[in-house]
XYZ file of N, CA, C and O in Angstrom:
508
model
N 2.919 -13.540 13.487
C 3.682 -14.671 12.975
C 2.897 -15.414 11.902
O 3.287 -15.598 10.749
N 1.707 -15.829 12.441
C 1.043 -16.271 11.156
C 0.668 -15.576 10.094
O 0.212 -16.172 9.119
N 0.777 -14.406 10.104
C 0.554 -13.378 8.943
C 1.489 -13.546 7.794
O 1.207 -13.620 6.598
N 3.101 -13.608 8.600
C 4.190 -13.410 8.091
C 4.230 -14.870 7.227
O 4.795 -14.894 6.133
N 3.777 -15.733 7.626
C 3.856 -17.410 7.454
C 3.159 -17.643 5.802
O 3.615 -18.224 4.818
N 1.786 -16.861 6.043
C 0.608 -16.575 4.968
C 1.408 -16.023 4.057
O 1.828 -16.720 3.134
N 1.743 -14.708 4.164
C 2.623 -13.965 3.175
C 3.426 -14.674 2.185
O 3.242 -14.485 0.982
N 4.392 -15.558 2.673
C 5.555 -16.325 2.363
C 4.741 -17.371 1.690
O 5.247 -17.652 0.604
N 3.589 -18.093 1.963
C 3.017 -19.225 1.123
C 2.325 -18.697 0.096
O 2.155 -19.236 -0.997
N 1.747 -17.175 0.595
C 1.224 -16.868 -0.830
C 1.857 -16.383 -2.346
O 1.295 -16.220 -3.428
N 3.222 -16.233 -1.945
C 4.402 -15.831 -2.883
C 4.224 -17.560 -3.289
O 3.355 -17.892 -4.095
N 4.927 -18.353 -2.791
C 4.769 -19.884 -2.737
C 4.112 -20.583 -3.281
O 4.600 -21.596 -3.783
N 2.650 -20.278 -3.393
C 1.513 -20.785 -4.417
C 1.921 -20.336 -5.278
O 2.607 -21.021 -6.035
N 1.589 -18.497 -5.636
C 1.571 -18.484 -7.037
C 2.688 -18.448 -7.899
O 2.626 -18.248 -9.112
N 3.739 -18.652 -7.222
C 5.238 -19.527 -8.149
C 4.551 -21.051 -8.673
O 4.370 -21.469 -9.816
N 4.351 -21.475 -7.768
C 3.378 -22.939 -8.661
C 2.541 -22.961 -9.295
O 2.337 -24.012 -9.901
N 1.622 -21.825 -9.491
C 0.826 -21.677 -10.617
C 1.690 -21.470 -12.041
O 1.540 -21.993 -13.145
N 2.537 -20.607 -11.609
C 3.160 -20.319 -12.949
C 3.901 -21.312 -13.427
O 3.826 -21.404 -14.652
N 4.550 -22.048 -12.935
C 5.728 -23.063 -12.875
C 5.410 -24.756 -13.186
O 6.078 -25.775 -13.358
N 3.849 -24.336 -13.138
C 3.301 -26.309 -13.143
C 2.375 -26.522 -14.548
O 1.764 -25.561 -15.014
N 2.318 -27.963 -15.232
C 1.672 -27.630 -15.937
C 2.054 -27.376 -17.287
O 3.062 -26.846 -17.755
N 0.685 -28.037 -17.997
C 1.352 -27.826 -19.723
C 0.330 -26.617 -20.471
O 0.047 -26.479 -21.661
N -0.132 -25.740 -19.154
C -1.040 -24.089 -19.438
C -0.635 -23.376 -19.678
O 0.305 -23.473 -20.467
N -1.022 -22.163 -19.197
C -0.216 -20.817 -19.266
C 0.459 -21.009 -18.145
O 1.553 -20.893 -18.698
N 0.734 -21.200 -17.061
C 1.209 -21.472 -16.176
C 3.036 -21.356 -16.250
O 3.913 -20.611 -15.813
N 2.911 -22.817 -17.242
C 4.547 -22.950 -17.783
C 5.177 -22.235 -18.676
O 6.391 -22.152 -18.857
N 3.796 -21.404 -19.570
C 4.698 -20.560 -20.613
C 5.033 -18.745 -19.624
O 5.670 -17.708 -19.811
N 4.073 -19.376 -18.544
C 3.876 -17.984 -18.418
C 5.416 -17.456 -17.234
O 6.153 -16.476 -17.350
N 5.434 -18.738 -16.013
C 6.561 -18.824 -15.584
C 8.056 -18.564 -16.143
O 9.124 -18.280 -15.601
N 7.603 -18.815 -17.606
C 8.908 -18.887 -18.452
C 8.971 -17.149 -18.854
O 9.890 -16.346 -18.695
N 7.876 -17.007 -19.313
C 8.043 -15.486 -19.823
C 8.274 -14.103 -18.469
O 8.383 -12.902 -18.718
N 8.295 -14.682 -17.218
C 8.181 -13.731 -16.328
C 9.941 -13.841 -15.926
O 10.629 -13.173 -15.154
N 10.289 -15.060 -16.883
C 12.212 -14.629 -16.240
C 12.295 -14.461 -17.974
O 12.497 -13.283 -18.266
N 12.224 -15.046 -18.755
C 13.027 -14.773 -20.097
C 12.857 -13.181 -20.647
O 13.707 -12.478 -21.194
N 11.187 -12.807 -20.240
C 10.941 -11.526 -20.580
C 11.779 -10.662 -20.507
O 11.954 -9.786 -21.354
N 12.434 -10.813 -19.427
C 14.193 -9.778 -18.814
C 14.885 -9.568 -20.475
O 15.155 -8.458 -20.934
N 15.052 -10.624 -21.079
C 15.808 -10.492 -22.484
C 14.835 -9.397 -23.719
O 15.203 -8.740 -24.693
N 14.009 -9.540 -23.325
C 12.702 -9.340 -24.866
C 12.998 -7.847 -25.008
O 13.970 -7.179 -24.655
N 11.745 -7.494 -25.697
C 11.699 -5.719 -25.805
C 10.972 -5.373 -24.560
O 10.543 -6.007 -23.597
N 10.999 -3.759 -25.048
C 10.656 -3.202 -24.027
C 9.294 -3.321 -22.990
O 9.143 -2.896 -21.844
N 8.501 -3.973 -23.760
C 7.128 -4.240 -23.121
C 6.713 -5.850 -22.244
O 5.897 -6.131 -21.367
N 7.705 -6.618 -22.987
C 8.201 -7.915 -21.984
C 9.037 -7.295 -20.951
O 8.688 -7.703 -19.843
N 9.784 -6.654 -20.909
C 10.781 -6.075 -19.898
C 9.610 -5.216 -18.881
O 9.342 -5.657 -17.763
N 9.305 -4.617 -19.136
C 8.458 -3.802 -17.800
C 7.126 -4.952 -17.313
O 6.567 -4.886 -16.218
N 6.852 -5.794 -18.202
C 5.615 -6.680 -17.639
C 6.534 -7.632 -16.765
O 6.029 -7.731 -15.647
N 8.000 -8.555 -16.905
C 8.110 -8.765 -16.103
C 9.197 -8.381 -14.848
O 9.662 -8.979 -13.878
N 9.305 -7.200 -15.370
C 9.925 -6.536 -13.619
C 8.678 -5.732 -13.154
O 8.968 -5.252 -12.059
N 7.367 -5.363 -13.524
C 6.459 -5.150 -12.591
C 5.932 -6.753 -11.769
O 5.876 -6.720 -10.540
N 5.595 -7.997 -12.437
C 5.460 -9.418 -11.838
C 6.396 -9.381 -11.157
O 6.124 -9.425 -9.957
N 7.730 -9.298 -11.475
C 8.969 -9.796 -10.204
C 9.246 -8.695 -9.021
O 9.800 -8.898 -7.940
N 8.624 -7.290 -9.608
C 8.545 -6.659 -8.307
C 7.657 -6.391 -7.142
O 7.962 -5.721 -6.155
N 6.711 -6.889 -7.330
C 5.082 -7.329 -7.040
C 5.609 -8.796 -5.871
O 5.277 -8.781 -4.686
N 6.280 -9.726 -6.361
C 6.100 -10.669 -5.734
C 7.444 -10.342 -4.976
O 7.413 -10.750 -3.815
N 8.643 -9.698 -5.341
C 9.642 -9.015 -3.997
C 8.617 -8.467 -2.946
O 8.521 -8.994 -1.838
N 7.860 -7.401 -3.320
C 7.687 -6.564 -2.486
C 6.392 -7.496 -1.290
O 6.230 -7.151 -0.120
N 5.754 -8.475 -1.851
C 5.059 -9.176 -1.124
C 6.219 -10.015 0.320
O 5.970 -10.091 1.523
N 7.583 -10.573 -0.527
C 8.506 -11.287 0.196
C 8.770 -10.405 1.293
O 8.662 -10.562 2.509
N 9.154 -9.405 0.560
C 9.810 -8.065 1.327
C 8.977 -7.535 2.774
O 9.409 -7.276 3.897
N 7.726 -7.507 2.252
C 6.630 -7.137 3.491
C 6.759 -8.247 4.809
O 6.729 -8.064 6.026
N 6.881 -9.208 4.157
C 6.560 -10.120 5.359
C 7.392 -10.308 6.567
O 7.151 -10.828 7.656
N 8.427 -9.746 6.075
C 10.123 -9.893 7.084
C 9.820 -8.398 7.851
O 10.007 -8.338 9.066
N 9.357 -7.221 7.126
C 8.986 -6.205 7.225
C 7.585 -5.909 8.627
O 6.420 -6.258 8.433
N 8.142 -5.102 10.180
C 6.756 -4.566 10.483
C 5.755 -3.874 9.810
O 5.926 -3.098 8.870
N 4.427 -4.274 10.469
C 3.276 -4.198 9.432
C 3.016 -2.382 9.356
O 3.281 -1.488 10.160
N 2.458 -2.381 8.160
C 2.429 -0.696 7.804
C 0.746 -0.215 7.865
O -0.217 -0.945 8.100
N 0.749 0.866 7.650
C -0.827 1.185 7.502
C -0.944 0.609 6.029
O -1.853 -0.208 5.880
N -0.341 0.838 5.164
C -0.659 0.712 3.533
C -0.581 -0.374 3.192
O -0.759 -0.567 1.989
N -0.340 -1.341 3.911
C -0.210 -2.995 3.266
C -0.823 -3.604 2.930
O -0.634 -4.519 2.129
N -1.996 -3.194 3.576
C -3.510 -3.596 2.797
C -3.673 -3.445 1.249
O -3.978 -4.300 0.418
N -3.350 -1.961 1.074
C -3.891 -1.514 -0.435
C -2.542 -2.019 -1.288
O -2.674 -2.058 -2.511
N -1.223 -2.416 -0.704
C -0.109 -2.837 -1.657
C -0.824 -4.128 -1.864
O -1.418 -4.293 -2.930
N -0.829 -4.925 -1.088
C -1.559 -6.421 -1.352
C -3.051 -6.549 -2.002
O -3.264 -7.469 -2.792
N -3.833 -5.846 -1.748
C -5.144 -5.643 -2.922
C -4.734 -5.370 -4.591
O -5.187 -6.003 -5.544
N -3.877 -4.392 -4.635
C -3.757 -3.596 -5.632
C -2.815 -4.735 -6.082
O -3.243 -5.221 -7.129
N -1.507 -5.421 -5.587
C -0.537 -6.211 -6.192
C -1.466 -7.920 -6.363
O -1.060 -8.932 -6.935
N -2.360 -7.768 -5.867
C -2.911 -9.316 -6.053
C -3.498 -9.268 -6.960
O -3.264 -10.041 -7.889
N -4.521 -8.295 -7.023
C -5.170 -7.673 -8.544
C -4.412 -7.716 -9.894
O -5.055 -7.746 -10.944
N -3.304 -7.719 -9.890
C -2.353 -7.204 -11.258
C -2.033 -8.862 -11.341
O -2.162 -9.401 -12.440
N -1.630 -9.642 -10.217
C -0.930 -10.920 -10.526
C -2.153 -12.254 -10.906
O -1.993 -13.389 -11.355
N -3.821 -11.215 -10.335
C -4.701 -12.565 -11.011
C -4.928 -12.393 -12.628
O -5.464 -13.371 -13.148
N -4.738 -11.754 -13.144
C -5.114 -10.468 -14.576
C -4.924 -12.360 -15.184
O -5.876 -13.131 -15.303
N -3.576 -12.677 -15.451
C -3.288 -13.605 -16.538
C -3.813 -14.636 -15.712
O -4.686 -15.161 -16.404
N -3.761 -15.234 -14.577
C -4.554 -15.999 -13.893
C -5.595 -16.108 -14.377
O -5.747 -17.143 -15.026
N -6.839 -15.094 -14.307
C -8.204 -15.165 -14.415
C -8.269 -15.340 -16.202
O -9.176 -16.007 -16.701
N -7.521 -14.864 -16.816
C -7.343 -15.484 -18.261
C -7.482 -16.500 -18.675
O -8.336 -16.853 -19.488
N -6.216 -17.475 -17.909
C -6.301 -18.620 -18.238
C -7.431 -19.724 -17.634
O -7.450 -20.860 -18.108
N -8.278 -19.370 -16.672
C -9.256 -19.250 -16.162
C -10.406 -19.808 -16.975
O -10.873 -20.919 -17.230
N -10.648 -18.566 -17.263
C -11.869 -18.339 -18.664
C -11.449 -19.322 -19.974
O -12.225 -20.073 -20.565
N -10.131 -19.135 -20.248
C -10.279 -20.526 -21.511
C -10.167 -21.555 -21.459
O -10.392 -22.271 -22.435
N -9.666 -22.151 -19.967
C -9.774 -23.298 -19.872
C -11.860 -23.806 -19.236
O -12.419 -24.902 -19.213
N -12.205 -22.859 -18.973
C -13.434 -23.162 -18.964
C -14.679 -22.962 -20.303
O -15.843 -23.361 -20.326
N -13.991 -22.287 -21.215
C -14.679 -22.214 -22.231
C -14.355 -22.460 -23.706
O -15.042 -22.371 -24.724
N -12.833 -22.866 -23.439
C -12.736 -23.347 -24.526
C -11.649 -25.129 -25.099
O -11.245 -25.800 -26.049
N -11.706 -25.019 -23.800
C -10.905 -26.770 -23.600
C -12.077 -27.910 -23.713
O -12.996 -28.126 -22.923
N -11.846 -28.390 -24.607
C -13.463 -29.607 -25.046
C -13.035 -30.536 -23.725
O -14.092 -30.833 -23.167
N -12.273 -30.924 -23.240
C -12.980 -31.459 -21.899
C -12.495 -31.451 -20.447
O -12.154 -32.231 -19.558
N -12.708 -29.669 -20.782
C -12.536 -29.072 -19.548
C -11.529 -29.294 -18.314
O -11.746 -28.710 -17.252
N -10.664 -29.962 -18.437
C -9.829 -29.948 -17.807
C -8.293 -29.446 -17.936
O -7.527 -29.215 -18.871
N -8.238 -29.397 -16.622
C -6.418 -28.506 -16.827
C -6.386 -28.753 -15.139
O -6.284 -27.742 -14.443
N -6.467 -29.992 -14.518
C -6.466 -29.963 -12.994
C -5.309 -30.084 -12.776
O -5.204 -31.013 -11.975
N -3.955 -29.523 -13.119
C -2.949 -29.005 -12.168
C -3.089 -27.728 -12.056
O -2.452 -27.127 -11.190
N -4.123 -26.939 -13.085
C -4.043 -25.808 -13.022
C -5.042 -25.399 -12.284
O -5.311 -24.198 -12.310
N -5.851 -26.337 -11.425
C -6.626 -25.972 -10.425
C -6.061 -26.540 -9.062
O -6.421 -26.167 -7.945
N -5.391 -27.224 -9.263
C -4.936 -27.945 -7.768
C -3.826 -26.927 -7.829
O -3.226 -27.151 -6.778
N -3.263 -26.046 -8.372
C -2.497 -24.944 -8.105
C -3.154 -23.881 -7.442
O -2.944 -23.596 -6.263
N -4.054 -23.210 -8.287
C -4.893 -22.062 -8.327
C -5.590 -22.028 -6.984
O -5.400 -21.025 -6.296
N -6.559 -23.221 -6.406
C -6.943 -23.392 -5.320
C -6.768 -22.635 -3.540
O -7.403 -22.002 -2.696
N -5.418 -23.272 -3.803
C -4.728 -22.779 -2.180
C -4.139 -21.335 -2.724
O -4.105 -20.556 -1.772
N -3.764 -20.849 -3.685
C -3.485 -19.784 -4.057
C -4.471 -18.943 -3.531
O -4.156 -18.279 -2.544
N -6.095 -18.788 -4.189
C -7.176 -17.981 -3.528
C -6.984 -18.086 -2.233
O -6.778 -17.114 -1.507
N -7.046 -19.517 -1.767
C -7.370 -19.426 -0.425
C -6.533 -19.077 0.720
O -6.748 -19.127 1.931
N -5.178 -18.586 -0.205
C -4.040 -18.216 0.860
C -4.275 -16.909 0.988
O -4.557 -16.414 2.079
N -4.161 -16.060 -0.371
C -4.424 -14.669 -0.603
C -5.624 -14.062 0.323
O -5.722 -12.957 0.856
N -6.746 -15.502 0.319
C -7.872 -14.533 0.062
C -7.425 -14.378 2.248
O -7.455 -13.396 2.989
N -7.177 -15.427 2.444
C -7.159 -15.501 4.041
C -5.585 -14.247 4.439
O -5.678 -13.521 5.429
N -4.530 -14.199 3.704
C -3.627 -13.069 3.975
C -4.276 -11.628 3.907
O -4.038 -10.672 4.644
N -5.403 -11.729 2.538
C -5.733 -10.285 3.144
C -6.697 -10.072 4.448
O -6.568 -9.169 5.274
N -7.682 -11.093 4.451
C -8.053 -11.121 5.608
C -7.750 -10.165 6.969
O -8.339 -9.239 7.526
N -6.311 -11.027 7.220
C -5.773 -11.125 7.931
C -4.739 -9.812 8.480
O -4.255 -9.516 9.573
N -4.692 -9.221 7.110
C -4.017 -7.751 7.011
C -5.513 -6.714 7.641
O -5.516 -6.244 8.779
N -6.570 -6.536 6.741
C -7.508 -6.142 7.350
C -7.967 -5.914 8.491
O -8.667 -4.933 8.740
N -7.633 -6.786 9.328
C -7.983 -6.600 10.637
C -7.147 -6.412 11.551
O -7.481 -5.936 12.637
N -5.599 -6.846 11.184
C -4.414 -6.415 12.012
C -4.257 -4.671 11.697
O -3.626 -3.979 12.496
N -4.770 -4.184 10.703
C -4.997 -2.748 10.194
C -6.007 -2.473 11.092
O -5.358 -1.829 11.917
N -6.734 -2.492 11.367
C -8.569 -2.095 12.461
C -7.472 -2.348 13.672
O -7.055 -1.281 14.122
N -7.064 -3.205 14.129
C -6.307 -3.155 15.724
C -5.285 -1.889 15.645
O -5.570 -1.441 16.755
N -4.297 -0.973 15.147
C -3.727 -0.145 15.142
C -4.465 1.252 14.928
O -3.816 2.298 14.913
């Protein structure tokens, strides 16, 4: 139950990363639904993002699998890419360093992910 709970907040955070904010965050939220319209390379970047964060929704309603581990490593990996981007320039190139919605977002995000995989990990070792 609490796995399933984790799952669902970690979809939850990183909709608020994208969605908050005058960062990448807001342009980026924007480009992961408008992209649907663009060419072909906005179109597959965001139906791989929107299928990434189904298939996270999807898992959680879902009994647990052997492979859920490596879907959630491998899909968390792809969704920090522009994350860890905006990351790096707001630490190296914003003269005064701040962008704190984009850390009071980012925050519980790690710490949801980092505790869902956790949490997959070892419900994987009990089976």
């Amino acid at each position: 139950m609490i796995l399933k709970i984790l799952k669902i907040f970690t979809v939850i955070s990183y909709l608020f990363i994208t969605w908050t904010g005058d960062h990448l965050g807001g342009a980026f939220g924007l480009y992961i639904i408008l992209g649907l319209l663009g060419n072909i390379s906005t179109i597959l970047l965001s139906v791989l993002f929107l299928t990434i964060l189904t298939v996270f929704l999807y898992s959680s309603f879902k009994p647990f699998k052997k492979n859920e581990l490596y879907v959630f490593l491998l899909g968390g990996v792809i969704l920090i890419i522009p994350i860890l981007s905006h990351f790096y320039t707001v630490l190296t190139q914003f003269k005064n360093r701040g962008d704190n919605l984009f850390f009071l977002t980012l925050f519980p995000f790690l710490i949801l992910y980092g505790m869902t995989l956790f949490l997959i990990s070892r419900q994987k070792k009990l089976i």
